[in-house]
Amino acid sequence: MNTALPDYEVYAIRYATREGQRRDHFIGGDPHDGPMAMDYYSWLVIGPDRRFVIDCGFTPEVAIQRKRVHLRNPVDALRHFDIRPEDVEDVILTHLHYDHVGNFAQFPKARFHLQEPELAFATSKYMRHPFVAHPFEVEDVVGVVRLNYGGRVVFHNGDEELAPGLRLHFAGGHSAGLQFVSVHTKRGWVVLASDVTHYYENMESGRPFTTTFHVGDTLEGYDKLRRIAPTPDHIVPGHDPLVMKLYPAPRPELEGIAVRLDVPPKPRSSV
Ligand SMILES: [Zn+2]
């Protein structure tokens, strides 16, 4: 019996961006304030037998409403990888914030993998507080409730192996049911942190991003990323523009659109 784990290809697709200030991205602000942009990604994992889409971005309508620069529909961008959304069977939702779930309706056949506490949180008493509800779009949450009534949400609790070489990890913190994903590749286990750490700097300096439900769980989440990843270079933050600089485009025509994460990054000092 062959027990070797498959080596997956892993890609980040950049679909939106916004200008920002450093003080916007750390609880308590930042002593060295200055510009700090934010990028928005979804991720694609391709194995020999199965493929997984991780998070699916927001719609152009929500981009206007929230004043984000929408560069492309991340679901349409799957065509660069010869993937038709109607053929996708598994979508992993790291959490239900607007920038991770907005295009769910474009996957007519998919099962959606979610940590059970995330949907409970998104429909909880806390949502009457605008501070907590702000990163959610109520229509997205209602849409996921409808998907569940249709039998299309797969609930996970804690850390689980979804497929050989692909694992889900509960983190919480930024959102009560946040999860991240580790993927076996030819360079070892790549850890797709999603919003467990928005930027490399949140994790490295131990200063959580401003949108945080539970500060303690967020800090524990940084430690969990480091426990799961073989080296810090295997951790890919959820919103850092550095990701586009450190990793190569899979093909020249995808420059600025997608990068390949299953190859080692350039040294941080070189970018
Ligand atoms: Zn996010």
PDB file of C-alpha atoms and ligand atoms in Angstrom:
ATOM      1  CA  MET A   1       0.000   0.000   0.000  1.00  0.00           C
ATOM      2  CA  ASN A   2       1.309   3.426  -0.891  1.00  0.00           C
ATOM      3  CA  THR A   3       1.071   5.611   2.199  1.00  0.00           C
ATOM      4  CA  ALA A   4       2.978   8.614   0.796  1.00  0.00           C
ATOM      5  CA  LEU A   5       1.024  11.836   1.061  1.00  0.00           C
ATOM      6  CA  PRO A   6       0.175  13.593  -2.177  1.00  0.00           C
ATOM      7  CA  ASP A   7       2.086  16.772  -3.031  1.00  0.00           C
ATOM      8  CA  TYR A   8      -0.454  19.483  -3.730  1.00  0.00           C
ATOM      9  CA  GLU A   9       0.055  22.602  -5.802  1.00  0.00           C
ATOM     10  CA  VAL A  10      -1.024  25.684  -3.842  1.00  0.00           C
ATOM     11  CA  TYR A  11      -1.866  29.102  -5.250  1.00  0.00           C
ATOM     12  CA  ALA A  12      -2.942  32.468  -3.841  1.00  0.00           C
ATOM     13  CA  ILE A  13      -5.237  34.476  -6.110  1.00  0.00           C
ATOM     14  CA  ARG A  14      -5.224  38.227  -5.388  1.00  0.00           C
ATOM     15  CA  TYR A  15      -8.626  39.662  -6.147  1.00  0.00           C
ATOM     16  CA  ALA A  16      -8.815  43.028  -4.355  1.00  0.00           C
ATOM     17  CA  THR A  17      -6.757  45.630  -2.562  1.00  0.00           C
ATOM     18  CA  ARG A  18      -7.086  48.799  -0.531  1.00  0.00           C
ATOM     19  CA  GLU A  19      -4.871  51.555   0.778  1.00  0.00           C
ATOM     20  CA  GLY A  20      -4.518  51.749   4.535  1.00  0.00           C
ATOM     21  CA  GLN A  21      -2.459  53.049   7.416  1.00  0.00           C
ATOM     22  CA  ARG A  22      -0.401  50.996   9.813  1.00  0.00           C
ATOM     23  CA  ARG A  23      -2.509  52.218  12.735  1.00  0.00           C
ATOM     24  CA  ASP A  24      -5.551  50.512  11.128  1.00  0.00           C
ATOM     25  CA  HIS A  25      -3.918  47.086  11.379  1.00  0.00           C
ATOM     26  CA  PHE A  26      -2.790  46.694  14.990  1.00  0.00           C
ATOM     27  CA  ILE A  27      -4.806  46.942  18.183  1.00  0.00           C
ATOM     28  CA  GLY A  28      -3.520  50.014  19.965  1.00  0.00           C
ATOM     29  CA  GLY A  29      -2.292  51.621  16.737  1.00  0.00           C
ATOM     30  CA  ASP A  30       1.322  51.759  15.704  1.00  0.00           C
ATOM     31  CA  PRO A  31       4.186  53.927  16.933  1.00  0.00           C
ATOM     32  CA  HIS A  32       5.600  54.191  13.396  1.00  0.00           C
ATOM     33  CA  ASP A  33       2.485  55.131  11.510  1.00  0.00           C
ATOM     34  CA  GLY A  34       2.548  55.246   7.724  1.00  0.00           C
ATOM     35  CA  PRO A  35       0.924  53.680   4.680  1.00  0.00           C
ATOM     36  CA  MET A  36       0.196  49.939   4.759  1.00  0.00           C
ATOM     37  CA  ALA A  37      -1.874  48.455   1.951  1.00  0.00           C
ATOM     38  CA  MET A  38      -4.008  45.359   2.308  1.00  0.00           C
ATOM     39  CA  ASP A  39      -4.514  42.685  -0.332  1.00  0.00           C
ATOM     40  CA  TYR A  40      -7.411  40.215  -0.517  1.00  0.00           C
ATOM     41  CA  TYR A  41      -6.899  36.617  -1.565  1.00  0.00           C
ATOM     42  CA  SER A  42      -8.546  33.337  -2.151  1.00  0.00           C
ATOM     43  CA  TRP A  43      -6.499  30.161  -2.364  1.00  0.00           C
ATOM     44  CA  LEU A  44      -6.515  27.138  -4.622  1.00  0.00           C
ATOM     45  CA  VAL A  45      -5.156  23.684  -3.804  1.00  0.00           C
ATOM     46  CA  ILE A  46      -4.733  21.178  -6.619  1.00  0.00           C
ATOM     47  CA  GLY A  47      -3.900  17.538  -5.932  1.00  0.00           C
ATOM     48  CA  PRO A  48      -3.638  14.485  -8.126  1.00  0.00           C
ATOM     49  CA  ASP A  49      -7.244  13.503  -7.412  1.00  0.00           C
ATOM     50  CA  ARG A  50      -8.993  16.429  -5.764  1.00  0.00           C
ATOM     51  CA  ARG A  51      -8.986  20.193  -5.784  1.00  0.00           C
ATOM     52  CA  PHE A  52     -10.071  22.584  -3.067  1.00  0.00           C
ATOM     53  CA  VAL A  53     -10.990  26.241  -3.232  1.00  0.00           C
ATOM     54  CA  ILE A  54     -10.292  28.071   0.016  1.00  0.00           C
ATOM     55  CA  ASP A  55     -12.475  31.157   0.496  1.00  0.00           C
ATOM     56  CA  CYS A  56     -14.224  32.924  -2.329  1.00  0.00           C
ATOM     57  CA  GLY A  57     -13.873  36.690  -1.977  1.00  0.00           C
ATOM     58  CA  PHE A  58     -16.492  39.420  -2.129  1.00  0.00           C
ATOM     59  CA  THR A  59     -18.711  40.666  -4.919  1.00  0.00           C
ATOM     60  CA  PRO A  60     -18.183  43.914  -6.905  1.00  0.00           C
ATOM     61  CA  GLU A  61     -21.297  45.350  -5.205  1.00  0.00           C
ATOM     62  CA  VAL A  62     -19.833  44.802  -1.754  1.00  0.00           C
ATOM     63  CA  ALA A  63     -16.513  46.258  -2.951  1.00  0.00           C
ATOM     64  CA  ILE A  64     -18.281  49.538  -3.819  1.00  0.00           C
ATOM     65  CA  GLN A  65     -20.211  49.572  -0.567  1.00  0.00           C
ATOM     66  CA  ARG A  66     -17.047  48.975   1.483  1.00  0.00           C
ATOM     67  CA  LYS A  67     -14.759  51.127  -0.713  1.00  0.00           C
ATOM     68  CA  ARG A  68     -12.406  48.336  -1.716  1.00  0.00           C
ATOM     69  CA  VAL A  69     -10.661  48.120  -5.092  1.00  0.00           C
ATOM     70  CA  HIS A  70     -12.072  44.987  -6.727  1.00  0.00           C
ATOM     71  CA  LEU A  71      -9.464  43.728  -9.191  1.00  0.00           C
ATOM     72  CA  ARG A  72     -11.179  40.575 -10.410  1.00  0.00           C
ATOM     73  CA  ASN A  73     -13.707  37.954  -9.448  1.00  0.00           C
ATOM     74  CA  PRO A  74     -11.621  35.227  -7.782  1.00  0.00           C
ATOM     75  CA  VAL A  75     -14.076  32.584  -8.978  1.00  0.00           C
ATOM     76  CA  ASP A  76     -13.617  33.669 -12.616  1.00  0.00           C
ATOM     77  CA  ALA A  77      -9.848  33.604 -12.044  1.00  0.00           C
ATOM     78  CA  LEU A  78     -10.066  29.826 -11.537  1.00  0.00           C
ATOM     79  CA  ARG A  79     -10.233  29.521 -15.320  1.00  0.00           C
ATOM     80  CA  HIS A  80      -6.506  30.371 -15.388  1.00  0.00           C
ATOM     81  CA  PHE A  81      -6.083  26.961 -13.770  1.00  0.00           C
ATOM     82  CA  ASP A  82      -8.554  25.187 -16.085  1.00  0.00           C
ATOM     83  CA  ILE A  83     -11.115  24.927 -13.311  1.00  0.00           C
ATOM     84  CA  ARG A  84     -14.788  25.617 -13.909  1.00  0.00           C
ATOM     85  CA  PRO A  85     -16.652  26.724 -10.763  1.00  0.00           C
ATOM     86  CA  GLU A  86     -19.536  24.426 -11.634  1.00  0.00           C
ATOM     87  CA  ASP A  87     -17.149  21.474 -11.316  1.00  0.00           C
ATOM     88  CA  VAL A  88     -15.763  22.450  -7.887  1.00  0.00           C
ATOM     89  CA  GLU A  89     -16.863  19.978  -5.230  1.00  0.00           C
ATOM     90  CA  ASP A  90     -15.166  21.318  -2.095  1.00  0.00           C
ATOM     91  CA  VAL A  91     -14.928  24.900  -0.882  1.00  0.00           C
ATOM     92  CA  ILE A  92     -13.287  25.492   2.487  1.00  0.00           C
ATOM     93  CA  LEU A  93     -14.518  28.640   4.223  1.00  0.00           C
ATOM     94  CA  THR A  94     -11.977  29.793   6.785  1.00  0.00           C
ATOM     95  CA  HIS A  95     -14.699  31.994   8.307  1.00  0.00           C
ATOM     96  CA  LEU A  96     -17.811  33.928   7.280  1.00  0.00           C
ATOM     97  CA  HIS A  97     -16.484  37.496   7.020  1.00  0.00           C
ATOM     98  CA  TYR A  98     -17.604  39.283   3.852  1.00  0.00           C
ATOM     99  CA  ASP A  99     -14.213  39.013   2.143  1.00  0.00           C
ATOM    100  CA  HIS A 100     -14.050  35.223   2.487  1.00  0.00           C
ATOM    101  CA  VAL A 101     -17.529  33.991   1.579  1.00  0.00           C
ATOM    102  CA  GLY A 102     -19.178  36.540  -0.763  1.00  0.00           C
ATOM    103  CA  ASN A 103     -19.197  34.529  -4.006  1.00  0.00           C
ATOM    104  CA  PHE A 104     -20.451  31.230  -2.571  1.00  0.00           C
ATOM    105  CA  ALA A 105     -23.422  31.170  -4.976  1.00  0.00           C
ATOM    106  CA  GLN A 106     -21.061  30.740  -7.917  1.00  0.00           C
ATOM    107  CA  PHE A 107     -20.331  27.159  -6.856  1.00  0.00           C
ATOM    108  CA  PRO A 108     -23.580  25.363  -7.641  1.00  0.00           C
ATOM    109  CA  LYS A 109     -22.353  21.874  -6.721  1.00  0.00           C
ATOM    110  CA  ALA A 110     -19.860  22.450  -3.937  1.00  0.00           C
ATOM    111  CA  ARG A 111     -19.913  21.351  -0.325  1.00  0.00           C
ATOM    112  CA  PHE A 112     -18.772  24.130   2.011  1.00  0.00           C
ATOM    113  CA  HIS A 113     -16.469  23.162   4.864  1.00  0.00           C
ATOM    114  CA  LEU A 114     -16.840  25.343   7.941  1.00  0.00           C
ATOM    115  CA  GLN A 115     -16.061  25.124  11.649  1.00  0.00           C
ATOM    116  CA  GLU A 116     -19.353  24.630  13.455  1.00  0.00           C
ATOM    117  CA  PRO A 117     -18.807  27.506  15.928  1.00  0.00           C
ATOM    118  CA  GLU A 118     -18.480  29.995  13.063  1.00  0.00           C
ATOM    119  CA  LEU A 119     -22.095  29.727  11.897  1.00  0.00           C
ATOM    120  CA  ALA A 120     -23.275  29.707  15.515  1.00  0.00           C
ATOM    121  CA  PHE A 121     -21.276  32.907  16.095  1.00  0.00           C
ATOM    122  CA  ALA A 122     -22.533  34.560  12.892  1.00  0.00           C
ATOM    123  CA  THR A 123     -26.123  34.021  14.048  1.00  0.00           C
ATOM    124  CA  SER A 124     -25.479  34.741  17.742  1.00  0.00           C
ATOM    125  CA  LYS A 125     -26.602  37.493  20.107  1.00  0.00           C
ATOM    126  CA  TYR A 126     -23.387  39.388  19.432  1.00  0.00           C
ATOM    127  CA  MET A 127     -24.496  40.314  15.910  1.00  0.00           C
ATOM    128  CA  ARG A 128     -26.771  43.043  17.254  1.00  0.00           C
ATOM    129  CA  HIS A 129     -23.566  44.977  18.011  1.00  0.00           C
ATOM    130  CA  PRO A 130     -22.329  46.771  14.878  1.00  0.00           C
ATOM    131  CA  PHE A 131     -18.709  46.454  16.027  1.00  0.00           C
ATOM    132  CA  VAL A 132     -18.955  42.647  15.909  1.00  0.00           C
ATOM    133  CA  ALA A 133     -21.340  42.429  12.947  1.00  0.00           C
ATOM    134  CA  HIS A 134     -19.447  44.819  10.678  1.00  0.00           C
ATOM    135  CA  PRO A 135     -17.204  42.231   8.946  1.00  0.00           C
ATOM    136  CA  PHE A 136     -20.215  40.046   8.153  1.00  0.00           C
ATOM    137  CA  GLU A 137     -22.713  40.614   5.331  1.00  0.00           C
ATOM    138  CA  VAL A 138     -26.058  39.422   6.611  1.00  0.00           C
ATOM    139  CA  GLU A 139     -27.025  38.135   3.136  1.00  0.00           C
ATOM    140  CA  ASP A 140     -23.910  35.940   3.113  1.00  0.00           C
ATOM    141  CA  VAL A 141     -24.788  34.525   6.521  1.00  0.00           C
ATOM    142  CA  VAL A 142     -28.384  33.884   5.478  1.00  0.00           C
ATOM    143  CA  GLY A 143     -27.051  32.305   2.290  1.00  0.00           C
ATOM    144  CA  VAL A 144     -24.923  29.878   4.280  1.00  0.00           C
ATOM    145  CA  VAL A 145     -27.930  29.037   6.466  1.00  0.00           C
ATOM    146  CA  ARG A 146     -29.814  28.227   3.238  1.00  0.00           C
ATOM    147  CA  LEU A 147     -26.902  26.092   2.026  1.00  0.00           C
ATOM    148  CA  ASN A 148     -27.068  24.196   5.299  1.00  0.00           C
ATOM    149  CA  TYR A 149     -30.791  23.571   4.863  1.00  0.00           C
ATOM    150  CA  GLY A 150     -29.853  22.214   1.441  1.00  0.00           C
ATOM    151  CA  GLY A 151     -27.397  19.791   3.007  1.00  0.00           C
ATOM    152  CA  ARG A 152     -24.373  21.516   1.519  1.00  0.00           C
ATOM    153  CA  VAL A 153     -22.456  22.650   4.609  1.00  0.00           C
ATOM    154  CA  VAL A 154     -20.028  20.207   6.200  1.00  0.00           C
ATOM    155  CA  PHE A 155     -19.381  21.173   9.796  1.00  0.00           C
ATOM    156  CA  HIS A 156     -16.022  20.493  11.373  1.00  0.00           C
ATOM    157  CA  ASN A 157     -15.083  20.757  15.009  1.00  0.00           C
ATOM    158  CA  GLY A 158     -11.460  21.392  15.794  1.00  0.00           C
ATOM    159  CA  ASP A 159      -8.601  19.902  13.814  1.00  0.00           C
ATOM    160  CA  GLU A 160      -9.519  17.388  11.122  1.00  0.00           C
ATOM    161  CA  GLU A 161      -7.956  15.763   8.113  1.00  0.00           C
ATOM    162  CA  LEU A 162     -10.183  16.616   5.184  1.00  0.00           C
ATOM    163  CA  ALA A 163      -8.164  14.558   2.713  1.00  0.00           C
ATOM    164  CA  PRO A 164      -4.757  12.875   2.796  1.00  0.00           C
ATOM    165  CA  GLY A 165      -2.283  15.766   2.998  1.00  0.00           C
ATOM    166  CA  LEU A 166      -4.895  18.444   3.694  1.00  0.00           C
ATOM    167  CA  ARG A 167      -5.887  19.412   7.233  1.00  0.00           C
ATOM    168  CA  LEU A 168      -8.198  21.930   8.836  1.00  0.00           C
ATOM    169  CA  HIS A 169      -7.151  23.598  12.096  1.00  0.00           C
ATOM    170  CA  PHE A 170      -9.408  25.508  14.466  1.00  0.00           C
ATOM    171  CA  ALA A 171      -8.060  28.861  15.645  1.00  0.00           C
ATOM    172  CA  GLY A 172     -10.814  31.283  16.685  1.00  0.00           C
ATOM    173  CA  GLY A 173      -9.747  34.754  17.810  1.00  0.00           C
ATOM    174  CA  HIS A 174     -10.349  37.048  14.830  1.00  0.00           C
ATOM    175  CA  SER A 175     -13.742  35.371  14.391  1.00  0.00           C
ATOM    176  CA  ALA A 176     -15.088  32.854  16.899  1.00  0.00           C
ATOM    177  CA  GLY A 177     -14.988  29.914  14.472  1.00  0.00           C
ATOM    178  CA  LEU A 178     -11.965  30.811  12.344  1.00  0.00           C
ATOM    179  CA  GLN A 179      -9.980  27.922  10.860  1.00  0.00           C
ATOM    180  CA  PHE A 180      -6.767  27.659   8.880  1.00  0.00           C
ATOM    181  CA  VAL A 181      -5.500  24.992   6.497  1.00  0.00           C
ATOM    182  CA  SER A 182      -2.262  23.039   6.185  1.00  0.00           C
ATOM    183  CA  VAL A 183      -1.407  21.406   2.886  1.00  0.00           C
ATOM    184  CA  HIS A 184       1.270  18.850   2.085  1.00  0.00           C
ATOM    185  CA  THR A 185       3.476  20.007  -0.807  1.00  0.00           C
ATOM    186  CA  LYS A 186       6.833  19.149  -2.257  1.00  0.00           C
ATOM    187  CA  ARG A 187       8.391  21.712   0.140  1.00  0.00           C
ATOM    188  CA  GLY A 188       6.604  20.230   3.156  1.00  0.00           C
ATOM    189  CA  TRP A 189       3.456  21.421   4.941  1.00  0.00           C
ATOM    190  CA  VAL A 190       2.383  24.863   3.771  1.00  0.00           C
ATOM    191  CA  VAL A 191       0.168  26.622   6.300  1.00  0.00           C
ATOM    192  CA  LEU A 192      -2.493  28.866   4.800  1.00  0.00           C
ATOM    193  CA  ALA A 193      -3.147  31.068   7.816  1.00  0.00           C
ATOM    194  CA  SER A 194      -6.025  33.087   6.360  1.00  0.00           C
ATOM    195  CA  ASP A 195      -6.964  35.687   8.979  1.00  0.00           C
ATOM    196  CA  VAL A 196      -5.270  33.923  11.877  1.00  0.00           C
ATOM    197  CA  THR A 197      -2.603  36.463  10.914  1.00  0.00           C
ATOM    198  CA  HIS A 198      -3.506  39.181   8.386  1.00  0.00           C
ATOM    199  CA  TYR A 199       0.114  40.283   7.962  1.00  0.00           C
ATOM    200  CA  TYR A 200       3.408  38.593   8.790  1.00  0.00           C
ATOM    201  CA  GLU A 201       3.858  41.426  11.251  1.00  0.00           C
ATOM    202  CA  ASN A 202       0.755  40.676  13.359  1.00  0.00           C
ATOM    203  CA  MET A 203       2.150  37.251  14.191  1.00  0.00           C
ATOM    204  CA  GLU A 204       5.789  38.270  14.422  1.00  0.00           C
ATOM    205  CA  SER A 205       5.187  41.198  16.756  1.00  0.00           C
ATOM    206  CA  GLY A 206       2.365  39.536  18.721  1.00  0.00           C
ATOM    207  CA  ARG A 207       0.007  42.445  17.981  1.00  0.00           C
ATOM    208  CA  PRO A 208      -3.448  41.352  16.786  1.00  0.00           C
ATOM    209  CA  PHE A 209      -5.262  42.946  13.879  1.00  0.00           C
ATOM    210  CA  THR A 210      -7.887  45.507  14.869  1.00  0.00           C
ATOM    211  CA  THR A 211     -10.849  43.253  13.966  1.00  0.00           C
ATOM    212  CA  THR A 212     -10.603  40.734  16.800  1.00  0.00           C
ATOM    213  CA  PHE A 213     -13.317  38.952  18.744  1.00  0.00           C
ATOM    214  CA  HIS A 214     -10.996  37.366  21.309  1.00  0.00           C
ATOM    215  CA  VAL A 215      -7.495  38.739  21.815  1.00  0.00           C
ATOM    216  CA  GLY A 216      -6.232  35.752  23.807  1.00  0.00           C
ATOM    217  CA  ASP A 217      -7.368  33.233  21.202  1.00  0.00           C
ATOM    218  CA  THR A 218      -5.762  35.358  18.479  1.00  0.00           C
ATOM    219  CA  LEU A 219      -2.403  35.246  20.271  1.00  0.00           C
ATOM    220  CA  GLU A 220      -2.770  31.497  20.843  1.00  0.00           C
ATOM    221  CA  GLY A 221      -3.511  31.210  17.118  1.00  0.00           C
ATOM    222  CA  TYR A 222      -0.082  32.665  16.256  1.00  0.00           C
ATOM    223  CA  ASP A 223       1.513  29.954  18.372  1.00  0.00           C
ATOM    224  CA  LYS A 224      -0.605  27.291  16.728  1.00  0.00           C
ATOM    225  CA  LEU A 225       0.500  28.430  13.256  1.00  0.00           C
ATOM    226  CA  ARG A 226       4.109  28.097  14.378  1.00  0.00           C
ATOM    227  CA  ARG A 227       3.454  24.650  15.859  1.00  0.00           C
ATOM    228  CA  ILE A 228       1.872  23.328  12.664  1.00  0.00           C
ATOM    229  CA  ALA A 229       4.319  24.891  10.189  1.00  0.00           C
ATOM    230  CA  PRO A 230       7.744  23.272   9.781  1.00  0.00           C
ATOM    231  CA  THR A 231       9.356  26.759   9.546  1.00  0.00           C
ATOM    232  CA  PRO A 232       8.043  30.349   9.631  1.00  0.00           C
ATOM    233  CA  ASP A 233       8.608  30.450   5.854  1.00  0.00           C
ATOM    234  CA  HIS A 234       5.822  27.891   5.486  1.00  0.00           C
ATOM    235  CA  ILE A 235       3.204  30.258   6.967  1.00  0.00           C
ATOM    236  CA  VAL A 236       1.221  32.336   4.461  1.00  0.00           C
ATOM    237  CA  PRO A 237      -0.687  35.267   6.008  1.00  0.00           C
ATOM    238  CA  GLY A 238      -4.195  36.122   4.835  1.00  0.00           C
ATOM    239  CA  HIS A 239      -3.924  39.725   3.621  1.00  0.00           C
ATOM    240  CA  ASP A 240      -0.267  40.670   3.282  1.00  0.00           C
ATOM    241  CA  PRO A 241       0.843  42.292  -0.016  1.00  0.00           C
ATOM    242  CA  LEU A 242       4.299  40.812   0.692  1.00  0.00           C
ATOM    243  CA  VAL A 243       2.946  37.407  -0.372  1.00  0.00           C
ATOM    244  CA  MET A 244       2.763  38.672  -3.978  1.00  0.00           C
ATOM    245  CA  LYS A 245       6.403  39.773  -3.798  1.00  0.00           C
ATOM    246  CA  LEU A 246       7.874  36.745  -2.039  1.00  0.00           C
ATOM    247  CA  TYR A 247       6.350  34.054  -4.240  1.00  0.00           C
ATOM    248  CA  PRO A 248       6.544  33.646  -8.025  1.00  0.00           C
ATOM    249  CA  ALA A 249       3.698  33.915 -10.491  1.00  0.00           C
ATOM    250  CA  PRO A 250       2.873  30.435 -11.839  1.00  0.00           C
ATOM    251  CA  ARG A 251       3.137  31.809 -15.388  1.00  0.00           C
ATOM    252  CA  PRO A 252       4.237  35.223 -16.715  1.00  0.00           C
ATOM    253  CA  GLU A 253       0.682  36.195 -17.711  1.00  0.00           C
ATOM    254  CA  LEU A 254      -0.476  35.693 -14.110  1.00  0.00           C
ATOM    255  CA  GLU A 255       1.954  38.299 -12.745  1.00  0.00           C
ATOM    256  CA  GLY A 256       0.059  40.365 -10.161  1.00  0.00           C
ATOM    257  CA  ILE A 257      -2.901  37.955 -10.271  1.00  0.00           C
ATOM    258  CA  ALA A 258      -1.675  34.744  -8.651  1.00  0.00           C
ATOM    259  CA  VAL A 259       1.409  33.309  -6.968  1.00  0.00           C
ATOM    260  CA  ARG A 260       2.557  29.793  -6.334  1.00  0.00           C
ATOM    261  CA  LEU A 261       2.965  28.874  -2.663  1.00  0.00           C
ATOM    262  CA  ASP A 262       4.255  25.304  -2.919  1.00  0.00           C
ATOM    263  CA  VAL A 263       7.708  26.615  -3.821  1.00  0.00           C
ATOM    264  CA  PRO A 264       9.935  28.359  -1.265  1.00  0.00           C
ATOM    265  CA  PRO A 265       9.591  32.135  -0.903  1.00  0.00           C
ATOM    266  CA  LYS A 266      12.408  34.550  -1.673  1.00  0.00           C
ATOM    267  CA  PRO A 267      14.302  35.764   1.381  1.00  0.00           C
ATOM    268  CA  ARG A 268      12.360  38.536   3.108  1.00  0.00           C
ATOM    269  CA  SER A 269      15.447  40.770   2.966  1.00  0.00           C
ATOM    270  CA  SER A 270      15.396  40.645  -0.854  1.00  0.00           C
ATOM    271  CA  VAL A 271      12.034  42.347  -1.411  1.00  0.00           C
TER     272      VAL A 271
HETATM  273 ZN    ZN B   1     -10.172  38.677   5.757  1.00  0.00          ZN
END
